[in-house]
Amino acid sequence: STISRDVKRLQTRRLITVRKGADPRNSEWRLTAKGAAFLEKISPVWQEIHEKVQSLLGEYNIQQLDHITQAIRSSDLN
């Protein structure tokens, strides 16, 4: 439901288009021109935040977060 809500927001802002596939469980998401421009605009901000977090946490803690994330993804919680 979270993904559906987020996708609806992106569609409402006309940042993506969504087309249903032949299989109703699949859909195709496409970045619009407006979405591409928005991505260009926010990429430097995202990079700056990423670098700040990495400098605050350090390489070891970033690796630990990566391991935790991987464990969650591969668990039966999904």
Coordinates of N, CA and C in Angstrom, one line a residue:
S1 N 0.8 -1.2 0.0 CA 0.0 0.0 0.0 C 0.9 1.3 0.0
T2 N 2.0 1.2 0.6 CA 2.9 2.4 0.7 C 3.4 2.7 -0.7
I3 N 3.8 1.7 -1.5 CA 4.3 1.9 -2.8 C 3.2 2.4 -3.7
S4 N 2.0 1.8 -3.6 CA 0.8 2.3 -4.4 C 0.6 3.8 -4.1
R5 N 0.6 4.2 -2.8 CA 0.4 5.6 -2.5 C 1.5 6.5 -3.1
D6 N 2.7 6.0 -3.0 CA 3.8 6.8 -3.5 C 3.7 6.9 -5.0
V7 N 3.4 5.8 -5.7 CA 3.2 5.9 -7.2 C 2.1 6.8 -7.6
K8 N 1.0 6.8 -6.8 CA -0.1 7.7 -7.1 C 0.4 9.2 -7.0
R9 N 1.2 9.5 -6.0 CA 1.7 10.8 -5.8 C 2.6 11.2 -7.0
L10 N 3.4 10.3 -7.4 CA 4.3 10.6 -8.6 C 3.5 10.8 -9.8
Q11 N 2.4 10.0 -10.0 CA 1.5 10.2 -11.1 C 0.8 11.5 -11.1
T12 N 0.3 11.9 -9.9 CA -0.4 13.1 -9.7 C 0.4 14.3 -10.0
R13 N 1.7 14.2 -9.7 CA 2.7 15.3 -10.0 C 3.2 15.2 -11.4
R14 N 2.7 14.2 -12.2 CA 3.1 14.0 -13.6 C 4.6 13.8 -13.7
L15 N 5.2 13.1 -12.7 CA 6.6 12.7 -12.8 C 6.8 11.4 -13.5
I16 N 5.8 10.5 -13.4 CA 5.8 9.2 -14.0 C 4.5 8.9 -14.7
T17 N 4.5 8.0 -15.6 CA 3.3 7.4 -16.2 C 3.3 5.9 -15.8
V18 N 2.2 5.3 -15.7 CA 2.1 3.9 -15.4 C 1.2 3.3 -16.4
R19 N 1.6 2.1 -16.9 CA 0.9 1.4 -17.9 C 0.8 -0.1 -17.4
K20 N -0.4 -0.6 -17.3 CA -0.6 -2.0 -16.9 C 0.0 -3.0 -18.0
G21 N 0.6 -4.0 -17.5 CA 1.2 -5.0 -18.4 C 0.1 -6.0 -18.8
A22 N 0.5 -7.0 -19.6 CA -0.4 -8.1 -20.0 C -0.9 -8.9 -18.8
D23 N 0.1 -9.1 -17.9 CA -0.2 -9.7 -16.6 C -0.6 -8.6 -15.6
P24 N -1.8 -8.7 -15.0 CA -2.3 -7.6 -14.1 C -1.4 -7.3 -12.9
R25 N -0.5 -8.3 -12.6 CA 0.4 -8.1 -11.5 C 1.6 -7.3 -11.8
N26 N 1.8 -7.0 -13.1 CA 2.9 -6.2 -13.6 C 2.4 -4.9 -14.2
S27 N 3.2 -3.9 -14.0 CA 3.0 -2.6 -14.6 C 4.3 -2.0 -15.0
E28 N 4.2 -1.1 -16.0 CA 5.4 -0.4 -16.5 C 5.4 1.0 -16.1
W29 N 6.4 1.5 -15.4 CA 6.6 2.9 -15.0 C 7.5 3.6 -15.9
R30 N 7.2 4.8 -16.3 CA 8.1 5.5 -17.2 C 8.2 6.9 -16.6
L31 N 9.4 7.4 -16.6 CA 9.7 8.8 -16.2 C 9.3 9.7 -17.3
T32 N 8.6 10.8 -16.9 CA 8.2 11.8 -17.9 C 9.3 12.8 -18.0
A33 N 9.1 13.7 -19.0 CA 10.1 14.8 -19.1 C 10.2 15.6 -17.9
K34 N 9.0 15.9 -17.3 CA 9.0 16.6 -16.0 C 9.7 15.8 -14.9
G35 N 9.5 14.5 -14.9 CA 10.2 13.7 -13.9 C 11.7 13.7 -14.1
A36 N 12.1 13.6 -15.3 CA 13.5 13.7 -15.6 C 14.2 15.0 -15.2
A37 N 13.5 16.1 -15.4 CA 13.9 17.4 -15.0 C 14.0 17.5 -13.5
F38 N 13.0 16.9 -12.8 CA 13.0 16.9 -11.3 C 14.1 16.1 -10.8
L39 N 14.4 14.9 -11.4 CA 15.5 14.1 -11.0 C 16.8 14.8 -11.2
E40 N 17.0 15.5 -12.3 CA 18.2 16.3 -12.5 C 18.4 17.3 -11.4
K41 N 17.3 17.9 -11.0 CA 17.3 18.9 -9.9 C 17.7 18.4 -8.6
I42 N 17.1 17.2 -8.2 CA 17.3 16.7 -6.8 C 18.6 15.8 -6.7
S43 N 19.1 15.4 -7.8 CA 20.3 14.5 -7.7 C 21.4 15.1 -6.9
P44 N 21.8 16.3 -7.1 CA 22.9 16.9 -6.3 C 22.6 17.0 -4.8
V45 N 21.3 17.3 -4.5 CA 20.9 17.3 -3.1 C 21.0 16.0 -2.5
W46 N 20.5 14.9 -3.2 CA 20.6 13.6 -2.7 C 22.1 13.2 -2.5
Q47 N 22.9 13.5 -3.4 CA 24.3 13.2 -3.3 C 24.9 13.9 -2.1
E48 N 24.6 15.1 -1.9 CA 25.1 15.9 -0.7 C 24.7 15.2 0.6
I49 N 23.4 14.9 0.7 CA 22.9 14.2 1.9 C 23.6 12.9 2.1
H50 N 23.7 12.1 1.0 CA 24.4 10.8 1.1 C 25.8 11.0 1.7
E51 N 26.6 12.0 1.2 CA 27.9 12.2 1.6 C 28.0 12.6 3.1
K52 N 27.0 13.4 3.5 CA 27.0 13.9 4.9 C 26.7 12.7 5.8
V53 N 25.7 11.9 5.5 CA 25.4 10.7 6.3 C 26.6 9.7 6.4
Q54 N 27.3 9.5 5.2 CA 28.4 8.7 5.2 C 29.5 9.2 6.1
S55 N 29.8 10.5 6.1 CA 30.8 11.1 6.9 C 30.4 11.0 8.4
L56 N 29.2 11.2 8.7 CA 28.7 11.1 10.1 C 28.8 9.7 10.6
L57 N 28.4 8.7 9.8 CA 28.4 7.3 10.3 C 29.7 6.6 10.1
G58 N 30.4 6.9 9.1 CA 31.7 6.2 8.8 C 31.4 5.0 7.9
E59 N 32.5 4.5 7.3 CA 32.4 3.4 6.4 C 31.9 2.1 7.0
Y60 N 32.4 1.9 8.2 CA 32.0 0.6 8.9 C 30.5 0.6 9.2
N61 N 30.0 1.7 9.7 CA 28.5 1.7 10.1 C 27.7 1.6 8.8
I62 N 28.1 2.3 7.7 CA 27.4 2.2 6.5 C 27.3 0.7 6.0
Q63 N 28.5 0.0 6.1 CA 28.5 -1.4 5.8 C 27.6 -2.2 6.6
Q64 N 27.5 -1.9 7.9 CA 26.6 -2.6 8.8 C 25.1 -2.4 8.4
L65 N 24.8 -1.2 8.1 CA 23.5 -0.9 7.6 C 23.1 -1.6 6.3
D66 N 24.1 -1.7 5.4 CA 23.9 -2.5 4.2 C 23.6 -4.0 4.5
H67 N 24.4 -4.5 5.5 CA 24.2 -5.9 5.9 C 22.8 -6.1 6.5
I68 N 22.4 -5.2 7.3 CA 21.1 -5.3 8.0 C 20.0 -5.2 6.9
T69 N 20.1 -4.3 6.0 CA 19.1 -4.1 4.9 C 19.0 -5.4 4.1
Q70 N 20.2 -6.0 3.8 CA 20.2 -7.2 3.0 C 19.5 -8.4 3.8
A71 N 19.8 -8.4 5.1 CA 19.1 -9.5 5.9 C 17.6 -9.3 5.9
I72 N 17.2 -8.1 6.0 CA 15.7 -7.8 6.0 C 15.1 -8.2 4.6
R73 N 15.8 -7.9 3.6 CA 15.3 -8.2 2.2 C 15.2 -9.7 2.0
S74 N 16.1 -10.4 2.5 CA 16.1 -11.9 2.3 C 15.4 -12.7 3.3
S75 N 14.8 -12.0 4.3 CA 14.0 -12.7 5.4 C 12.6 -13.0 4.9
D76 N 11.9 -13.7 5.7 CA 10.5 -14.1 5.5 C 9.6 -13.0 5.8
L77 N 10.1 -11.8 6.2 CA 9.2 -10.7 6.6 C 8.4 -10.1 5.4
N78 N 8.9 -10.4 4.2 CA 8.3 -9.8 3.0 C 7.0 -10.4 2.7

